[in-house]
Every structure is written in C-alpha cells, then in structure tokens.
CSV table of C-alpha atoms in Angstrom, one decimal:
chain,number,residue,atom,x,y,z
A,1,MET,CA,0.0,0.0,0.0
A,2,THR,CA,1.3,3.5,-0.8
A,3,GLU,CA,1.8,6.0,1.9
A,4,THR,CA,-1.0,8.2,0.7
A,5,ALA,CA,-3.5,5.4,0.6
A,6,GLN,CA,-2.4,4.4,4.2
A,7,ALA,CA,-3.0,8.0,5.4
A,8,ASP,CA,-6.5,8.0,3.9
A,9,ARG,CA,-7.6,5.0,5.8
A,10,VAL,CA,-10.3,5.7,8.4
A,11,PRO,CA,-10.2,3.6,11.6
A,12,ALA,CA,-13.4,2.9,13.5
A,13,PHE,CA,-14.3,0.9,16.5
A,14,ARG,CA,-16.1,-2.3,15.5
A,15,ARG,CA,-19.7,-2.8,16.5
A,16,GLY,CA,-19.7,-4.4,19.9
A,17,THR,CA,-16.6,-2.4,21.1
A,18,LYS,CA,-16.7,0.3,23.8
A,19,PHE,CA,-13.9,2.7,24.7
A,20,ARG,CA,-14.6,4.5,28.0
A,21,PHE,CA,-13.1,5.8,31.2
A,22,ASP,CA,-13.3,3.5,34.2
A,23,THR,CA,-13.6,5.5,37.4
A,24,VAL,CA,-12.7,2.5,39.6
A,25,ARG,CA,-9.3,2.0,38.0
A,26,ALA,CA,-8.9,5.7,36.9
A,27,ALA,CA,-8.0,4.4,33.5
A,28,TRP,CA,-9.4,4.2,29.9
A,29,VAL,CA,-10.5,0.8,28.8
A,30,VAL,CA,-11.3,-0.9,25.5
A,31,LEU,CA,-14.1,-3.5,25.9
A,32,GLY,CA,-15.2,-6.0,23.3
A,33,PRO,CA,-16.5,-9.5,23.0
A,34,GLU,CA,-14.5,-11.5,25.6
A,35,ARG,CA,-11.9,-8.8,25.4
A,36,ALA,CA,-10.8,-6.0,27.8
A,37,PHE,CA,-7.6,-3.9,27.3
A,38,LEU,CA,-6.1,-1.1,29.3
A,39,PRO,CA,-4.4,0.9,26.6
A,40,ASP,CA,-1.2,2.9,27.6
A,41,GLU,CA,-1.2,6.7,27.6
A,42,GLN,CA,-0.1,7.1,24.0
A,43,ALA,CA,-2.7,4.7,22.8
A,44,VAL,CA,-5.4,6.5,24.7
A,45,GLU,CA,-4.5,9.7,23.0
A,46,VAL,CA,-4.8,8.0,19.6
A,47,LEU,CA,-8.1,6.2,20.4
A,48,LYS,CA,-9.7,9.5,21.7
A,49,LEU,CA,-9.3,10.7,18.1
A,50,VAL,CA,-11.0,7.6,16.5
A,51,ASP,CA,-14.5,8.6,15.5
A,52,GLY,CA,-15.1,6.7,12.3
A,53,ALA,CA,-14.6,9.9,10.3
A,54,ARG,CA,-11.0,11.0,10.9
A,55,SER,CA,-8.4,9.4,8.7
A,56,LEU,CA,-5.0,8.1,9.9
A,57,GLY,CA,-3.4,11.2,8.3
A,58,ALA,CA,-5.7,13.5,10.2
A,59,ILE,CA,-5.1,11.7,13.5
A,60,ALA,CA,-1.4,11.8,13.0
A,61,GLU,CA,-1.4,15.5,12.1
A,62,ASP,CA,-3.3,16.3,15.3
A,63,LEU,CA,-0.9,14.3,17.4
A,64,CYS,CA,2.2,15.8,15.7
A,65,ALA,CA,0.9,19.3,16.4
A,66,ARG,CA,0.2,18.6,20.1
A,67,PHE,CA,3.2,16.5,20.9
A,68,ASN,CA,5.7,18.1,18.5
A,69,ALA,CA,6.8,14.8,17.0
A,70,PRO,CA,7.9,13.9,13.5
A,71,THR,CA,5.0,12.9,11.2
A,72,ASP,CA,6.5,9.8,9.7
A,73,LEU,CA,7.3,8.3,13.1
A,74,VAL,CA,3.8,9.1,14.5
A,75,MET,CA,2.1,7.7,11.4
A,76,ALA,CA,4.0,4.4,11.7
A,77,ASP,CA,3.3,4.1,15.4
A,78,VAL,CA,-0.4,4.8,15.0
A,79,ALA,CA,-0.8,2.5,12.1
A,80,ALA,CA,0.9,-0.3,14.1
A,81,LEU,CA,-1.5,0.3,17.0
A,82,LEU,CA,-4.6,0.3,14.8
A,83,GLN,CA,-3.5,-2.9,13.1
A,84,ASP,CA,-2.9,-4.6,16.4
A,85,LEU,CA,-6.4,-3.7,17.6
A,86,ALA,CA,-7.9,-4.8,14.2
A,87,ASP,CA,-6.2,-8.2,14.6
A,88,LYS,CA,-7.7,-8.4,18.1
A,89,GLY,CA,-11.1,-7.8,16.5
A,90,VAL,CA,-12.1,-4.5,18.2
A,91,MET,CA,-11.4,-2.1,15.3
A,92,THR,CA,-11.8,-1.9,11.6
A,93,TRP,CA,-9.6,0.1,9.2
B,1,MET,CA,-3.7,-1.7,56.1
B,2,VAL,CA,-4.2,-5.0,54.2
B,3,ASN,CA,-3.5,-4.8,50.4
B,4,LEU,CA,-6.7,-5.6,48.5
B,5,PRO,CA,-6.7,-7.7,45.4
B,6,ASP,CA,-7.2,-6.0,42.0
B,7,PRO,CA,-10.9,-5.8,41.2
B,8,PRO,CA,-12.5,-8.4,39.0
B,9,MET,CA,-12.8,-7.5,35.3
B,10,SER,CA,-15.6,-9.8,34.4
B,11,LEU,CA,-18.7,-11.2,36.0
B,12,LEU,CA,-20.7,-14.2,34.8
B,13,LEU,CA,-24.3,-14.5,35.9
B,14,GLU,CA,-25.8,-17.9,35.7
B,15,LEU,CA,-29.3,-16.5,35.8
B,16,THR,CA,-30.9,-20.0,35.8
B,17,HIS,CA,-30.0,-23.6,35.2
B,18,ARG,CA,-33.1,-24.1,33.2
B,19,CYS,CA,-32.4,-24.8,29.5
B,20,PRO,CA,-34.3,-26.4,26.6
B,21,LEU,CA,-31.0,-28.2,25.4
B,22,GLN,CA,-29.3,-31.1,27.1
B,23,CYS,CA,-25.7,-30.9,25.9
B,24,PRO,CA,-23.7,-33.7,27.5
B,25,TYR,CA,-20.8,-31.3,28.2
B,26,CYS,CA,-22.8,-28.5,29.9
B,27,SER,CA,-20.7,-26.3,32.2
B,28,ASN,CA,-23.4,-26.3,34.8
B,29,PRO,CA,-22.9,-28.5,37.9
B,30,LEU,CA,-24.3,-32.0,38.0
B,31,LYS,CA,-26.6,-30.9,40.7
B,32,LEU,CA,-28.8,-28.4,38.8
B,33,GLU,CA,-30.6,-25.6,40.7
B,34,ARG,CA,-34.4,-25.6,40.5
B,35,ALA,CA,-36.3,-22.5,39.4
B,36,GLY,CA,-37.6,-21.8,43.0
B,37,ALA,CA,-34.1,-21.2,44.3
B,38,GLU,CA,-33.2,-18.5,41.7
B,39,LEU,CA,-32.4,-15.0,42.8
B,40,SER,CA,-35.1,-12.4,42.2
B,41,THR,CA,-34.9,-9.6,39.8
B,42,ASP,CA,-34.2,-7.1,42.6
B,43,GLU,CA,-31.4,-9.4,43.9
B,44,TRP,CA,-29.8,-9.5,40.4
B,45,VAL,CA,-30.1,-5.7,40.1
B,46,SER,CA,-28.3,-5.4,43.4
B,47,VAL,CA,-25.6,-7.7,42.1
B,48,LEU,CA,-25.1,-5.5,39.1
B,49,ASP,CA,-24.9,-2.4,41.2
B,50,GLN,CA,-22.3,-4.0,43.5
B,51,ALA,CA,-20.3,-5.3,40.6
B,52,ALA,CA,-20.0,-2.0,38.8
B,53,ALA,CA,-19.0,-0.3,42.1
B,54,LEU,CA,-16.3,-3.0,42.7
B,55,GLY,CA,-14.8,-2.4,39.2
B,56,VAL,CA,-16.3,-5.1,37.0
B,57,LEU,CA,-16.3,-4.0,33.4
B,58,GLN,CA,-18.1,-6.8,31.6
B,59,VAL,CA,-21.1,-8.8,32.5
B,60,HIS,CA,-22.0,-12.1,30.8
B,61,PHE,CA,-25.6,-13.1,31.0
B,62,SER,CA,-25.5,-16.9,31.0
B,63,GLY,CA,-27.3,-19.9,32.4
B,64,GLY,CA,-28.6,-22.5,31.6
B,65,GLU,CA,-30.5,-20.5,29.1
B,66,PRO,CA,-30.7,-16.9,30.3
B,67,MET,CA,-33.5,-16.1,27.9
B,68,ALA,CA,-35.7,-18.4,30.1
B,69,ARG,CA,-35.7,-15.5,32.6
B,70,PRO,CA,-38.5,-13.0,31.5
B,71,ASP,CA,-36.6,-10.2,33.4
B,72,LEU,CA,-33.5,-10.5,31.2
B,73,PRO,CA,-34.1,-7.2,29.2
B,74,ASP,CA,-34.6,-5.3,32.5
B,75,LEU,CA,-31.3,-6.7,33.8
B,76,VAL,CA,-29.5,-5.8,30.5
B,77,ARG,CA,-31.0,-2.3,30.7
B,78,HIS,CA,-29.7,-1.9,34.2
B,79,ALA,CA,-26.2,-3.1,33.3
B,80,ALA,CA,-26.1,-0.7,30.4
B,81,SER,CA,-27.1,2.2,32.7
B,82,LEU,CA,-24.1,1.4,34.8
B,83,GLY,CA,-21.7,1.4,31.8
B,84,LEU,CA,-21.2,-2.4,32.0
B,85,TYR,CA,-20.4,-4.2,28.7
B,86,SER,CA,-23.1,-6.7,28.3
B,87,ASN,CA,-22.8,-10.1,26.6
B,88,LEU,CA,-25.6,-12.6,26.2
B,89,ILE,CA,-24.4,-16.3,26.1
B,90,THR,CA,-27.4,-18.1,24.6
B,91,SER,CA,-28.5,-21.3,22.9
B,92,ALA,CA,-30.8,-18.8,20.9
B,93,VAL,CA,-33.7,-21.3,20.6
B,94,LEU,CA,-35.9,-18.8,22.5
B,95,LEU,CA,-34.6,-15.9,20.3
B,96,ASN,CA,-37.2,-14.3,18.0
B,97,PRO,CA,-37.8,-10.8,16.5
B,98,ARG,CA,-39.7,-9.7,19.6
B,99,THR,CA,-37.3,-11.0,22.3
B,100,LEU,CA,-34.3,-9.8,20.3
B,101,ALA,CA,-35.8,-6.3,19.9
B,102,ALA,CA,-36.4,-6.0,23.7
B,103,LEU,CA,-32.7,-6.9,24.3
B,104,ALA,CA,-31.3,-4.6,21.6
B,105,ASP,CA,-33.5,-1.8,22.9
B,106,ALA,CA,-32.2,-2.4,26.4
B,107,GLY,CA,-28.6,-1.8,25.2
B,108,LEU,CA,-27.2,-5.3,24.8
B,109,ASP,CA,-23.6,-5.1,23.3
B,110,HIS,CA,-22.9,-8.6,22.1
B,111,VAL,CA,-24.6,-11.9,21.5
B,112,GLN,CA,-22.8,-15.3,21.6
B,113,ILE,CA,-24.8,-18.1,20.1
B,114,SER,CA,-23.8,-21.7,20.7
B,115,PHE,CA,-24.0,-24.1,17.8
B,116,GLN,CA,-23.6,-27.8,18.6
B,117,ASP,CA,-22.3,-28.7,15.1
B,118,ALA,CA,-22.1,-27.4,11.5
B,119,ASP,CA,-25.0,-29.6,10.4
B,120,ALA,CA,-28.5,-30.0,11.8
B,121,GLU,CA,-28.5,-33.8,12.3
B,122,GLY,CA,-25.4,-33.8,14.5
B,123,ALA,CA,-26.3,-30.6,16.3
B,124,ASP,CA,-29.8,-31.7,17.2
B,125,ARG,CA,-28.5,-35.1,18.5
B,126,ILE,CA,-25.9,-33.4,20.7
B,127,GLY,CA,-28.3,-30.9,22.2
B,128,ASN,CA,-31.1,-33.6,22.3
B,129,TYR,CA,-33.4,-30.9,20.9
B,130,ALA,CA,-35.1,-31.6,17.5
B,131,GLY,CA,-35.2,-28.5,15.3
B,132,GLY,CA,-32.7,-26.6,17.4
B,133,HIS,CA,-30.1,-26.0,14.8
B,134,ALA,CA,-32.6,-24.4,12.3
B,135,LYS,CA,-33.8,-22.1,15.1
B,136,LYS,CA,-30.2,-21.1,15.8
B,137,LEU,CA,-29.5,-20.3,12.2
B,138,ALA,CA,-32.6,-18.1,12.0
B,139,ALA,CA,-31.6,-16.4,15.3
B,140,ALA,CA,-28.1,-15.6,14.1
B,141,GLU,CA,-29.5,-13.9,11.0
B,142,LEU,CA,-31.8,-11.8,13.3
B,143,VAL,CA,-28.8,-10.8,15.4
B,144,ARG,CA,-26.7,-9.9,12.4
B,145,ASP,CA,-29.6,-7.9,10.8
B,146,ALA,CA,-30.2,-6.0,14.1
B,147,GLY,CA,-26.6,-4.8,13.9
B,148,LEU,CA,-25.5,-6.4,17.2
B,149,ALA,CA,-22.0,-7.9,17.5
B,150,LEU,CA,-22.2,-11.6,17.0
B,151,THR,CA,-20.0,-14.5,18.0
B,152,LEU,CA,-20.7,-18.1,17.0
B,153,ASN,CA,-19.5,-20.6,19.6
B,154,PHE,CA,-18.8,-24.2,18.7
B,155,VAL,CA,-17.9,-26.7,21.4
B,156,VAL,CA,-16.0,-29.4,19.7
B,157,HIS,CA,-15.4,-33.1,20.5
B,158,ARG,CA,-15.1,-36.4,18.7
B,159,HIS,CA,-18.6,-36.3,17.2
B,160,ASN,CA,-18.1,-32.9,15.4
B,161,ILE,CA,-14.4,-32.1,15.3
B,162,ALA,CA,-14.0,-33.2,11.7
B,163,ARG,CA,-16.4,-30.4,10.7
B,164,VAL,CA,-14.3,-27.5,12.1
B,165,PRO,CA,-13.7,-26.1,8.6
B,166,GLN,CA,-17.5,-26.0,8.0
B,167,MET,CA,-17.9,-24.2,11.3
B,168,ILE,CA,-15.4,-21.5,10.3
B,169,ALA,CA,-17.2,-21.2,7.0
B,170,MET,CA,-20.5,-20.6,8.9
B,171,GLY,CA,-18.9,-17.8,10.8
B,172,GLU,CA,-17.8,-16.2,7.6
B,173,ALA,CA,-21.2,-16.6,6.0
B,174,PHE,CA,-22.8,-14.8,8.9
B,175,GLY,CA,-20.2,-12.0,8.9
B,176,ALA,CA,-19.5,-12.8,12.5
B,177,GLY,CA,-16.7,-10.7,14.0
B,178,ARG,CA,-15.6,-13.6,16.1
B,179,ILE,CA,-16.1,-17.3,16.5
B,180,GLU,CA,-15.0,-19.7,19.2
B,181,ILE,CA,-13.8,-23.2,18.5
B,182,ALA,CA,-13.6,-24.5,22.0
B,183,ASN,CA,-12.8,-28.1,22.8
B,184,VAL,CA,-14.9,-29.5,25.6
B,185,GLN,CA,-13.5,-28.8,29.0
B,186,TYR,CA,-13.8,-31.9,31.1
B,187,TYR,CA,-15.5,-30.9,34.3
B,188,GLY,CA,-18.9,-31.9,35.7
B,189,TRP,CA,-21.1,-33.2,32.8
B,190,GLY,CA,-18.1,-33.1,30.4
B,191,LEU,CA,-16.0,-35.3,32.7
B,192,LEU,CA,-19.0,-37.7,33.2
B,193,ASN,CA,-19.1,-38.0,29.4
B,194,ARG,CA,-15.4,-37.9,28.7
B,195,ALA,CA,-15.2,-41.3,27.1
B,196,ALA,CA,-18.0,-40.3,24.7
B,197,LEU,CA,-16.4,-36.9,23.8
B,198,LEU,CA,-12.6,-36.7,24.0
B,199,PRO,CA,-11.1,-36.7,20.4
B,200,THR,CA,-8.0,-38.6,19.5
B,201,ARG,CA,-4.7,-36.7,19.1
B,202,ALA,CA,-4.8,-37.1,15.3
B,203,GLU,CA,-8.3,-35.6,15.2
B,204,LEU,CA,-7.2,-32.7,17.4
B,205,ASP,CA,-4.1,-32.0,15.3
B,206,ALA,CA,-6.2,-31.8,12.1
B,207,CYS,CA,-8.6,-29.4,13.9
B,208,THR,CA,-5.7,-27.2,15.1
B,209,ALA,CA,-4.2,-27.0,11.6
B,210,ALA,CA,-7.6,-25.9,10.2
B,211,VAL,CA,-7.9,-23.2,12.9
B,212,PHE,CA,-4.4,-21.8,12.4
B,213,ALA,CA,-4.8,-21.7,8.6
B,214,ALA,CA,-8.1,-19.9,8.9
B,215,ARG,CA,-6.8,-17.4,11.4
B,216,GLU,CA,-4.1,-16.4,9.0
B,217,ARG,CA,-6.5,-16.1,6.1
B,218,LEU,CA,-9.1,-14.1,8.1
B,219,ARG,CA,-6.7,-11.8,10.0
B,220,GLY,CA,-8.4,-8.4,10.6
B,221,THR,CA,-11.8,-9.8,9.5
B,222,MET,CA,-12.8,-12.5,11.9
B,223,VAL,CA,-11.2,-13.4,15.2
B,224,ILE,CA,-11.0,-17.1,16.0
B,225,ASP,CA,-10.6,-18.0,19.6
B,226,TYR,CA,-9.4,-21.5,20.1
B,227,VAL,CA,-9.4,-23.7,23.2
B,228,VAL,CA,-7.7,-27.1,23.2
B,229,PRO,CA,-8.5,-30.0,25.5
B,230,ASP,CA,-6.0,-30.1,28.4
B,231,TYR,CA,-5.5,-33.8,27.8
B,232,TYR,CA,-3.1,-33.2,24.8
B,233,ALA,CA,-1.4,-30.0,26.3
B,234,ALA,CA,2.2,-29.7,27.4
B,235,GLU,CA,1.4,-26.7,29.5
B,236,PRO,CA,-1.8,-26.1,31.6
B,237,LYS,CA,-4.2,-23.3,30.7
B,238,GLY,CA,-4.0,-20.2,32.9
B,239,CYS,CA,-7.5,-21.1,34.1
B,240,MET,CA,-9.7,-18.0,34.5
B,241,GLY,CA,-6.5,-15.9,34.4
B,242,GLY,CA,-5.7,-17.3,37.8
B,243,TRP,CA,-8.0,-18.1,40.7
B,244,ALA,CA,-10.1,-15.1,41.8
B,245,ARG,CA,-7.9,-12.6,39.9
B,246,ARG,CA,-10.1,-11.4,37.1
B,247,PHE,CA,-13.3,-13.4,37.0
B,248,VAL,CA,-16.3,-14.0,39.3
B,249,ASN,CA,-19.3,-16.2,38.8
B,250,ILE,CA,-22.6,-16.2,40.5
B,251,SER,CA,-24.9,-19.3,40.5
B,252,PRO,CA,-28.7,-19.1,40.1
B,253,ALA,CA,-29.1,-19.3,43.8
B,254,GLY,CA,-26.5,-16.6,44.5
B,255,ARG,CA,-23.5,-18.6,45.4
B,256,VAL,CA,-20.4,-16.6,44.5
B,257,LEU,CA,-17.6,-18.6,42.9
B,258,PRO,CA,-14.2,-18.0,41.2
B,259,CYS,CA,-15.3,-20.1,38.2
B,260,HIS,CA,-18.4,-21.9,37.0
B,261,ALA,CA,-16.9,-25.3,37.9
B,262,ALA,CA,-15.8,-24.4,41.4
B,263,GLU,CA,-18.9,-26.0,43.0
B,264,THR,CA,-17.3,-29.4,42.1
B,265,LEU,CA,-14.7,-28.7,44.8
B,266,PRO,CA,-15.5,-30.1,48.3
B,267,ALA,CA,-14.3,-28.6,51.5
B,268,PHE,CA,-15.4,-25.1,50.5
B,269,ALA,CA,-18.2,-23.1,52.1
B,270,TRP,CA,-19.1,-20.9,49.1
B,271,PRO,CA,-20.3,-17.4,50.2
B,272,SER,CA,-23.8,-16.3,49.2
B,273,ILE,CA,-24.7,-12.9,47.7
B,274,ARG,CA,-27.8,-13.1,49.9
B,275,GLU,CA,-25.6,-13.0,53.0
B,276,GLU,CA,-22.5,-11.0,52.1
B,277,THR,CA,-21.6,-8.2,49.7
B,278,LEU,CA,-19.7,-8.9,46.5
B,279,ALA,CA,-16.9,-6.6,47.7
B,280,ASP,CA,-16.5,-8.4,51.0
B,281,ILE,CA,-16.5,-11.8,49.2
B,282,TRP,CA,-14.0,-10.7,46.6
B,283,ASN,CA,-11.7,-8.9,49.0
B,284,HIS,CA,-11.9,-10.9,52.2
B,285,SER,CA,-13.4,-14.3,51.9
B,286,GLU,CA,-11.3,-17.4,52.6
B,287,PRO,CA,-12.4,-19.4,49.5
B,288,PHE,CA,-11.4,-16.6,47.2
B,289,ALA,CA,-8.0,-16.1,48.9
B,290,ARG,CA,-7.2,-19.8,49.2
B,291,TYR,CA,-5.7,-20.3,45.7
B,292,ARG,CA,-5.3,-16.7,44.6
B,293,GLY,CA,-1.8,-15.7,43.4
B,294,THR,CA,1.2,-18.0,44.1
B,295,HIS,CA,1.3,-18.4,47.9
B,296,TRP,CA,-0.4,-21.8,47.9
B,297,MET,CA,1.7,-23.4,45.2
B,298,PRO,CA,3.5,-26.7,45.5
B,299,GLU,CA,6.5,-27.6,43.5
B,300,PRO,CA,7.1,-27.7,40.5
B,301,CYS,CA,4.8,-24.6,40.3
B,302,LYS,CA,6.4,-22.6,43.1
B,303,SER,CA,9.8,-22.2,41.4
B,304,CYS,CA,8.5,-22.3,37.8
B,305,ASP,CA,9.1,-19.3,35.6
B,306,ARG,CA,5.5,-19.7,34.2
B,307,ARG,CA,3.9,-19.5,37.7
B,308,GLU,CA,2.3,-16.1,36.9
B,309,ILE,CA,1.4,-17.1,33.4
B,310,ASP,CA,-0.5,-20.4,34.0
B,311,TRP,CA,-1.1,-19.9,37.7
B,312,GLY,CA,-0.7,-23.6,38.4
B,313,GLY,CA,-3.4,-24.5,35.8
B,314,CYS,CA,-6.9,-25.4,37.0
B,315,ARG,CA,-7.8,-26.2,40.6
B,316,CYS,CA,-11.0,-28.0,39.6
B,317,GLN,CA,-9.1,-30.3,37.2
B,318,ALA,CA,-6.4,-31.0,39.8
B,319,PHE,CA,-9.2,-32.0,42.2
B,320,ALA,CA,-11.2,-34.0,39.6
B,321,LEU,CA,-8.2,-36.0,38.5
B,322,THR,CA,-6.0,-36.3,41.7
B,323,GLY,CA,-8.5,-35.7,44.5
B,324,ASP,CA,-6.5,-32.7,45.8
B,325,ALA,CA,-7.4,-29.2,44.5
B,326,GLY,CA,-4.0,-27.9,45.7
B,327,ARG,CA,-1.8,-30.1,43.4
B,328,THR,CA,-0.3,-29.0,40.1
B,329,ASP,CA,-2.8,-29.4,37.3
B,330,PRO,CA,-2.0,-32.8,35.7
B,331,ALA,CA,-2.2,-31.1,32.3
B,332,CYS,CA,1.3,-29.7,32.9
B,333,GLU,CA,4.0,-32.1,31.6
B,334,LEU,CA,6.0,-31.2,34.7
B,335,ALA,CA,3.2,-32.3,37.0
B,336,PRO,CA,3.8,-35.5,39.1
B,337,ASP,CA,0.4,-36.7,38.0
B,338,HIS,CA,0.8,-36.0,34.3
B,339,ALA,CA,0.5,-39.7,33.3
B,340,ILE,CA,-3.2,-39.5,34.2
B,341,MET,CA,-3.8,-37.4,31.0
B,342,ALA,CA,-2.3,-40.0,28.6
B,343,GLU,CA,-4.2,-42.8,30.3
B,344,ALA,CA,-7.5,-40.9,29.8
B,345,ALA,CA,-6.6,-40.1,26.2
B,346,GLN,CA,-6.7,-43.9,25.5
B,347,GLU,CA,-10.4,-43.7,26.0
B,348,ALA,CA,-10.5,-41.8,22.7
B,349,GLU,CA,-9.3,-44.8,20.8
B,350,ALA,CA,-12.3,-47.0,21.9
B,351,PRO,CA,-15.8,-46.7,20.5
B,352,PRO,CA,-17.8,-43.9,22.3
B,353,PRO,CA,-20.4,-44.9,24.9
B,354,ALA,CA,-23.8,-43.3,24.9
B,355,PHE,CA,-24.2,-39.7,26.2
B,356,VAL,CA,-25.5,-39.0,29.6
B,357,TYR,CA,-27.6,-36.0,28.7
B,358,ARG,CA,-27.7,-33.0,30.9
B,359,ARG,CA,-31.0,-32.9,32.8
B,360,VAL,CA,-32.2,-32.8,36.3
B,361,GLY,CA,-31.8,-36.2,37.8
B,362,ALA,CA,-30.0,-37.7,34.8
B,363,ASN,CA,-26.8,-38.3,36.7
B,364,LEU,CA,-28.2,-39.8,39.9
B,365,GLY,CA,-27.5,-43.4,39.1
B,366,VAL,CA,-23.9,-42.6,38.1
B,367,MET,CA,-23.3,-40.5,41.2
B,368,ALA,CA,-24.9,-42.9,43.7
C-alpha cells in the first residue's frame, strides 16, 4: 500500500466495542466480546481521536501538532497500534 | 492496612440452570438448581450495582438459558445504565424478533450463540433438541440484521471435530466478528461424558491445523478464539486468568464462585450474595483467597518461571483427577500426575459410549 493510501484509511471501533473511562481504575478501557484492554497513555491519545470519520493522516497530524513529534514516526506508530487492535477484533480500518 | 486484590474485570451471571437443550458437556454443575431457588430480579439488580462499584467491566448473562428469565431485558438495561459491557451467552432457541428487539433496545452489546455442530442432524443429536439447529441459524440472522456484534460458539469433541472447517465457514457466511472453536473442558457433565467426547490426538491435530490456517486467512476480518483440550497439552491453561484474579461467577441461587466449575470442589463453604456483599466476598473471603496468586503453590509450580502465566493451571481439574485441588494441574507435563492425562486419552481410541444427557436427575444413578 502506498503511503498516501495508508494515510487516507479511516479507523473505527467495530460494533460491539466500547472505549470508555473506568472510574474505579482511573483508566481508559477498551471493551469488546470477551476482550478487555487497558491501553497505555499514548494509545489512549490515539483512540480518543478515532470517531469513524477522521483518517489516519488527520489523526497523526493532530498528534504531531500537540506532541511536537515527526509525522513519519507518528504515522507508523499509530498504524501499528490500529493494526494490532484490528487483529484483536475490536477495530476496523 | 491490608492490600486488597485487584478488582475483577468480568462477572458471569448464571441466571438460571433451566435450558431447553441437554448438551452432555454442559458447564453447569451435575446438581442443577431448580427455578424456585433462583435470585429475584431485585437481587440480580443489586448484584449488578455492586459489581460496577467494585470495578467489574463486563457482565456475561448466561445460564442455563438466560432467555428463560423474562426479566432479562430489565437486567440488561440496568447493566447498560451502569456502563457495564453486556454479553448474552445463549442457545438462541428462544430468540425471535420480539425477544431480540427487547434486548437490543435495552442496550445489549454482544450476542454469543452456541452451535452444537455445523449440520442439523449432528447438532440436534448433541443438544437432544429436535429442530434446534434451524432455530439457531434463524436467530443468528436476526442478530446480524439487528446490527449487534455476533459470536458463533462451537464446542468441539469427537462427534463434530472433523467439521471445524465448515464451522469456520458458517462464521464467515454470517459475517461474525468472532467465532470460538472450544474443545470440551472436562468438568462436571463433560467429565462424566469424557469417554464419549474426547477426540484422538490425530483428530485434534487436524482441527488445530484448520484453525491456524483460517486465522491467517481471516486476519483483521474475523477473530477465531481456540481452546484445546487439556489432555493433549504440554502446559496447563492459565485457568480463569488465575483463581479469583479477574473473574467472578454467581450461581442461580446466589453462590459466589471464582469459576463456574468451582462447586465441584468439596471442603469449600461458598459465600452467598444473599448474606454478604460482593466486595467483601472478593476482597476478604477465605475461598477466594485460598488459591489466589502463588502463595499456595506446591513444586514444581512454586519455582516455575511460568507460575504467573498459567497460575498452576486449573484447581477443579487438579481435584477431579487427583483428589487434591492444591496439586499442580496434571495437564502440565512437569506435574507429578501428568501420566493421568495420557491414560485418559486412550479412551478416545475406543468406540464412544452413549451420552448421559444434561438434565435434572440424569446423573443420579452414576453419582450414587
């Protein structure tokens, strides 16, 4: 896949997945069928931007601006995270 | 100040032991609870309140057949109002457009439908319920069309293990996000029927190969969760993620257990949700503390570098096969009792005996 095509891909939580803040653990959680993950801080920042409309490129741009990080690196990290969650069945993209 | 254990992630409610099906590997205890002993709606609502406050994230509505309880939509609605992720574990033979609409409207997140085989003849024989398979197929279509997340669950054994590729194809045809290919776990009814159910090593190897190939092919499309029978394992499963570490189960009559098979263990006074709070039971009760963590472990577990991966395996299996719940699970190749597994696997080479179907009173002659 070309870099442009990758940047245009739009991640979304799969039906049956919930991403919410758990007050007991004071942590964000991803909940799916027989699945529960506690994403780390970086992943939480990514997942907060997943709304089924924003593309990978737009998500990376937002993160780059806020965290002053190089775009290529952020794109690669975010793509790897999304692919991992897709393989686990909680996300499509 | 005493350190409290981490809160449970997941709660399984056995709302009832009543079920139209009679699968001979049912995870319910041999001594089935009668309807009159079941918790009331208000009691289950209180359980949900307590669970959310304690830190439970997911609630599994199970049974028996949970749809046999007319208050199920009310309980699902209450769970949703607390932010709990709700999962219905059902045979689906009571699922129709009306009952599904009530559950979807209540905020149900996910439906898991059990199939007994990929074809109707085999499936209806295993469940001992004529016409069941056709009802399940219709129900799975309804769930898909309602836009709810769907898992197809297949419990596999020597009578259906050859059709695992067709089971995977069923999942694909329904567009299921997830399927489970779960070999029978041999406790309770499953153990009673082990000689009728345990596949041979060769049958299991073919099944494993089919699952692994399909996983590769369907990566990112459909998740396949796979559970092997302990009898052919080299390492034990980390049963329930460790005793009383992540999971809590409540029986129809309100007994609180660290897993659904725990009532098979003698010498435990299981706490009741009618007498104590869920938080007190989880944090302070002796049965929940007894095998939690690593303090109780014998060798070879105690010094094993996998002790916090497999947690000594399964306490119920250790008891069922050795008579001592505190021993290393015989499924581990390092266990002193590991030879028991190979002896049992020889049963799989002989012709299968008839099933003892799961129903009230069915086991009495055997257990006497």
